[in-house]
PDB file of C-alpha atoms in Angstrom:
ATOM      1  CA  UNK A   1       0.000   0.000   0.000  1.00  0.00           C
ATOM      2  CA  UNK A   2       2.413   2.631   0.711  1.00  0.00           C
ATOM      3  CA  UNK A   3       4.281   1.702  -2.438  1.00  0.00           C
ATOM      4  CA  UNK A   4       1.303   2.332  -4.198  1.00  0.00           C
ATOM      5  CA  UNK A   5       0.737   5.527  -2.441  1.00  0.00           C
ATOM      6  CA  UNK A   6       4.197   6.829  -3.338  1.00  0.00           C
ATOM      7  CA  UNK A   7       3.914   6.237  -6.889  1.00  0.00           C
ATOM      8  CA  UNK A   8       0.896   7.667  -6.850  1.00  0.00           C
ATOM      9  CA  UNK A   9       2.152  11.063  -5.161  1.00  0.00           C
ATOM     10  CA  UNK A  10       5.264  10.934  -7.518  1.00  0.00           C
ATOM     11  CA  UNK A  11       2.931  10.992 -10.143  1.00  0.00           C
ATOM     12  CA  UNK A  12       0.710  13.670  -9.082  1.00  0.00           C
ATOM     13  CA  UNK A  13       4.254  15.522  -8.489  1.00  0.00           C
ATOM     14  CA  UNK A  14       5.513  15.007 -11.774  1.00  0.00           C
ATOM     15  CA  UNK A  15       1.951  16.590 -13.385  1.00  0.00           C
ATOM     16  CA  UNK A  16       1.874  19.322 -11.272  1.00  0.00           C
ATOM     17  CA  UNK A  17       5.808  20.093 -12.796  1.00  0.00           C
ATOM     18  CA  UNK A  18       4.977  19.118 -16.547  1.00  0.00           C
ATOM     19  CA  UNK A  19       1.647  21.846 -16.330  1.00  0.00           C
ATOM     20  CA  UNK A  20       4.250  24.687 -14.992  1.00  0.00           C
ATOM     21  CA  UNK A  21       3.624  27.450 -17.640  1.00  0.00           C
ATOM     22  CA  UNK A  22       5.829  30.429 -18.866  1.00  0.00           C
ATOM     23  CA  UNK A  23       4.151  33.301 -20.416  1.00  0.00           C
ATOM     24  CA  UNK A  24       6.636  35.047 -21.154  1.00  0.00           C
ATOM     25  CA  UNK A  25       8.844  31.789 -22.966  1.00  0.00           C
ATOM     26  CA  UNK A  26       5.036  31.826 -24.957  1.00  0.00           C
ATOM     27  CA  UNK A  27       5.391  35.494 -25.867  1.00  0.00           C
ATOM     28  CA  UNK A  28       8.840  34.953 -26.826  1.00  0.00           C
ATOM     29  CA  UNK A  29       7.790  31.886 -29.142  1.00  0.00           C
ATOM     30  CA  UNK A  30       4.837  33.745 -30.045  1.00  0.00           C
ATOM     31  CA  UNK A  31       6.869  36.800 -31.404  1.00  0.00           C
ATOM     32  CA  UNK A  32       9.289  34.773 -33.088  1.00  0.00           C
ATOM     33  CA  UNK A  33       6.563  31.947 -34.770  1.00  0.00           C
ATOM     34  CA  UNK A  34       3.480  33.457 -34.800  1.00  0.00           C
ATOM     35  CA  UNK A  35       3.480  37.347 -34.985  1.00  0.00           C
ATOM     36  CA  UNK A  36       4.452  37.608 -38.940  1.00  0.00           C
ATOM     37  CA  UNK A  37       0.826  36.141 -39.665  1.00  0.00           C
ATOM     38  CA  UNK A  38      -1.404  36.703 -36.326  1.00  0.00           C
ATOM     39  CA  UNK A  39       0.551  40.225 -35.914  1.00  0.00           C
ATOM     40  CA  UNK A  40       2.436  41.354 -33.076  1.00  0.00           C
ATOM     41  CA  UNK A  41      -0.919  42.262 -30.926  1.00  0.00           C
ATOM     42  CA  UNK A  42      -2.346  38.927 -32.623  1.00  0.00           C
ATOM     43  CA  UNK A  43      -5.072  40.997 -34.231  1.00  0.00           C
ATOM     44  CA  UNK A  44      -4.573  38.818 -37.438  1.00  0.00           C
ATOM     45  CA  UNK A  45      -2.710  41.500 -38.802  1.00  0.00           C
ATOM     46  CA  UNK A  46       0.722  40.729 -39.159  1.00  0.00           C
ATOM     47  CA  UNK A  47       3.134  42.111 -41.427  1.00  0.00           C
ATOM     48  CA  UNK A  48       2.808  38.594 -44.066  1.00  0.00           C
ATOM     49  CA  UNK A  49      -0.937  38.081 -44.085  1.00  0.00           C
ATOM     50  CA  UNK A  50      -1.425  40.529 -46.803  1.00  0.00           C
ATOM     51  CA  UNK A  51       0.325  37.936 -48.847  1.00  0.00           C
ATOM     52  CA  UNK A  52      -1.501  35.324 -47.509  1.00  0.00           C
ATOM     53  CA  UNK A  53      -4.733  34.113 -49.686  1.00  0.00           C
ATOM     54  CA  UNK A  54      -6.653  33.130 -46.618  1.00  0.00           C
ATOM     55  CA  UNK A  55      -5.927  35.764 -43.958  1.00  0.00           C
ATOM     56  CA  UNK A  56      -5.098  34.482 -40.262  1.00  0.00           C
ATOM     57  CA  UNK A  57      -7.598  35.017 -37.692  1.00  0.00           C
ATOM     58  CA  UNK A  58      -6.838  37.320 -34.596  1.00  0.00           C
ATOM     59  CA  UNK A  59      -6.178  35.351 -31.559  1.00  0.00           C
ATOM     60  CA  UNK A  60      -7.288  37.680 -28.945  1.00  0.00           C
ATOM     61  CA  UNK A  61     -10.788  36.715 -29.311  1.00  0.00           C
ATOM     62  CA  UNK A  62     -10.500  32.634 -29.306  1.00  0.00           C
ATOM     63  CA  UNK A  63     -12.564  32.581 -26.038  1.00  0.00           C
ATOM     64  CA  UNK A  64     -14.929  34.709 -27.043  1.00  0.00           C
ATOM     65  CA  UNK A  65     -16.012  32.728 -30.369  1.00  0.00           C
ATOM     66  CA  UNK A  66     -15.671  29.576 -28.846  1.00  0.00           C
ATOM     67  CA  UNK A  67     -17.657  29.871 -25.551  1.00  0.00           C
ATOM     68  CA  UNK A  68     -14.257  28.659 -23.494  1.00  0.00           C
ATOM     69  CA  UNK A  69     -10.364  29.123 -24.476  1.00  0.00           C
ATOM     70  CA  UNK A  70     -10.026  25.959 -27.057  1.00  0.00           C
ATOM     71  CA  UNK A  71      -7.204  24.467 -25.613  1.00  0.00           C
ATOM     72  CA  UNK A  72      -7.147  21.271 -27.641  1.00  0.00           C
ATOM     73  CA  UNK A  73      -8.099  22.512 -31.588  1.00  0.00           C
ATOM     74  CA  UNK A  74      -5.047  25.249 -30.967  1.00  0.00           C
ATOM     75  CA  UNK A  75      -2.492  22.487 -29.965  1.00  0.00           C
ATOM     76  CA  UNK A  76      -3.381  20.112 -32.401  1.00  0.00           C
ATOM     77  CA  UNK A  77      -3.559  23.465 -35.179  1.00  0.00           C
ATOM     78  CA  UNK A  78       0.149  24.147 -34.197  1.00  0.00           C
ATOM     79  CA  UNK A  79       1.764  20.679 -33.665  1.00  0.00           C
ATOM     80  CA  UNK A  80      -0.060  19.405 -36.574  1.00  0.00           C
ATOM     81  CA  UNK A  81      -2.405  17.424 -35.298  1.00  0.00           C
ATOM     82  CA  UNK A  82      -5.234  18.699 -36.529  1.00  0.00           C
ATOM     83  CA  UNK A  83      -6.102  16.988 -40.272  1.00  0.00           C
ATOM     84  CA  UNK A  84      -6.703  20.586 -41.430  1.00  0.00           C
ATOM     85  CA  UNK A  85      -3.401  21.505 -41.240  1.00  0.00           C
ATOM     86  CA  UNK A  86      -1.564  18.596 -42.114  1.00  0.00           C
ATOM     87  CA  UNK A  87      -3.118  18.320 -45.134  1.00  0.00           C
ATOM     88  CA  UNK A  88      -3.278  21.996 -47.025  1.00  0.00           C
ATOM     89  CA  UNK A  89      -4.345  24.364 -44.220  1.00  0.00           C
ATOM     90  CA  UNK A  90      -2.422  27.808 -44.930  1.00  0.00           C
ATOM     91  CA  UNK A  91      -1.475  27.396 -41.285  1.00  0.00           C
ATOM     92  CA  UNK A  92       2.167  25.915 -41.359  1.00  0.00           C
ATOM     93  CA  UNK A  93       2.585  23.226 -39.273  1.00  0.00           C
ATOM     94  CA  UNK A  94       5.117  24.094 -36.097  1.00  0.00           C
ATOM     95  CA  UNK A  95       5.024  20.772 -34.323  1.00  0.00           C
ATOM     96  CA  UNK A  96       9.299  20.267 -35.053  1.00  0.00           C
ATOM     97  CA  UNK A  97       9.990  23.605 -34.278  1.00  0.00           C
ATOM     98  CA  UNK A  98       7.718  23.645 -30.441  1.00  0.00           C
ATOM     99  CA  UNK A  99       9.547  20.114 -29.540  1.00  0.00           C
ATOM    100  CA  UNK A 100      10.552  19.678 -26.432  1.00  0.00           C
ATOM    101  CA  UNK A 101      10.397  18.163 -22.881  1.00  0.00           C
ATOM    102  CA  UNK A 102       6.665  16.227 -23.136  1.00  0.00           C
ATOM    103  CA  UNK A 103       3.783  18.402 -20.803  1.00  0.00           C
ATOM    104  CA  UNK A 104       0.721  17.523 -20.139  1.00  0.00           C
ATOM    105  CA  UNK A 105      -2.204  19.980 -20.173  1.00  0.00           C
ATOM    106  CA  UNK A 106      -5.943  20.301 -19.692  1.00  0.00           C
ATOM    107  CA  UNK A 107      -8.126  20.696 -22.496  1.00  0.00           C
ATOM    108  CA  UNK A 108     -11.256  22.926 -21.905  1.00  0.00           C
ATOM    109  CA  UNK A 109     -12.914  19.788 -21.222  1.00  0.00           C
ATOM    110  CA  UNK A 110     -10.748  19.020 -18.531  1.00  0.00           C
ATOM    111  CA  UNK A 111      -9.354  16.141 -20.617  1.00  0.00           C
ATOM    112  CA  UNK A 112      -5.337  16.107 -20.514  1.00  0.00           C
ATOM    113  CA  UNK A 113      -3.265  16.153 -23.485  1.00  0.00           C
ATOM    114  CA  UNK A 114       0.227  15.524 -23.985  1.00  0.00           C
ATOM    115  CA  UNK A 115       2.163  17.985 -26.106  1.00  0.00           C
ATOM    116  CA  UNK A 116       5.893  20.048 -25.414  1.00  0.00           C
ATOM    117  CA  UNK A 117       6.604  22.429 -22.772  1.00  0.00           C
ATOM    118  CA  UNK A 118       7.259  25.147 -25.551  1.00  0.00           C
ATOM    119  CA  UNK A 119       3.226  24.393 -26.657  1.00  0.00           C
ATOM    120  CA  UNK A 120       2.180  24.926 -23.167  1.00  0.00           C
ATOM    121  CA  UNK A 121       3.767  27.866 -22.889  1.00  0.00           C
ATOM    122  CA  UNK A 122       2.415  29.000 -26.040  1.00  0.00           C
ATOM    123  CA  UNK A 123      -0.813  28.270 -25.542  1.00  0.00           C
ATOM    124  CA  UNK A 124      -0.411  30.093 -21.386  1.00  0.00           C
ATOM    125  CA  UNK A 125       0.383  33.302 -23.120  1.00  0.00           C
ATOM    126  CA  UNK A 126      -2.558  32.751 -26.020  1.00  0.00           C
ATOM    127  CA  UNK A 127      -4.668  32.593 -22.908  1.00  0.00           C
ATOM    128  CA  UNK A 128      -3.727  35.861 -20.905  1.00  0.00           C
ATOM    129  CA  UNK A 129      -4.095  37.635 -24.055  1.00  0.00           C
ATOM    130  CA  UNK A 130      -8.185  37.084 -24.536  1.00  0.00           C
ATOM    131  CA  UNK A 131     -10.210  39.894 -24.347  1.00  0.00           C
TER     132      UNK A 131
END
């Protein structure tokens, strides 16, 4: 029993550490990844999408449209998860460039999801930027 209750608390250790987030690490990746598209204030207006065919959205407002921040459809649009992307989306896929230690994180289900430290971090400062 108490080797099943210290795994168990080495466990719940370990996820507490892997769901850490850095805003400003996300900022940093956001400014260097995203910002040339979404646009430095991630208004969608960045200083490519007037090149683009199909413009980017803004990001400021993802909680807004969807009812609740969507965690999980903005992982799996930047690490490639998502079908969309993989196959055609304009959105490049940034999976090899967010690698990293492995994270988990809570989708707005309260599901978790496995994805990189950088992603979580990116996704942390996607989230204190709502309006």
């Amino acid at each position: 029993m108490k080797r099943i209750f210290a795994t168990f608390t080495a466990l719940c250790m370990m996820q507490g550490a892997a769901q850490a987030q850095d805003t400003e690490a996300g900022a940093e990746l956001y400014d260097l990844h995203c910002a040339v598209c979404h646009g430095a204030e991630a208004r969608g207006n960045g200083p490519l999408a007037p090149a683009l065919l199909l413009q980017p959205p803004g990001l400021r407002d993802l909680t807004e449209r969807h009812g609740a921040f969507p965690t999980l459809r903005v992982v799996s649009r930047i690490d490639g998860r998502d079908p969309l992307v993989s196959h055609g989306s304009p959105m490049p896929v940034y999976g090899p460039f967010f690698e990293g230690d492995d994270a988990a994180m809570k989708t707005e289900s309260g599901q978790p999801i496995m994805t990189s430290q950088p992603i979580v971090d990116l996704v942390a400062y996607l989230k204190e930027i709502q309006e």
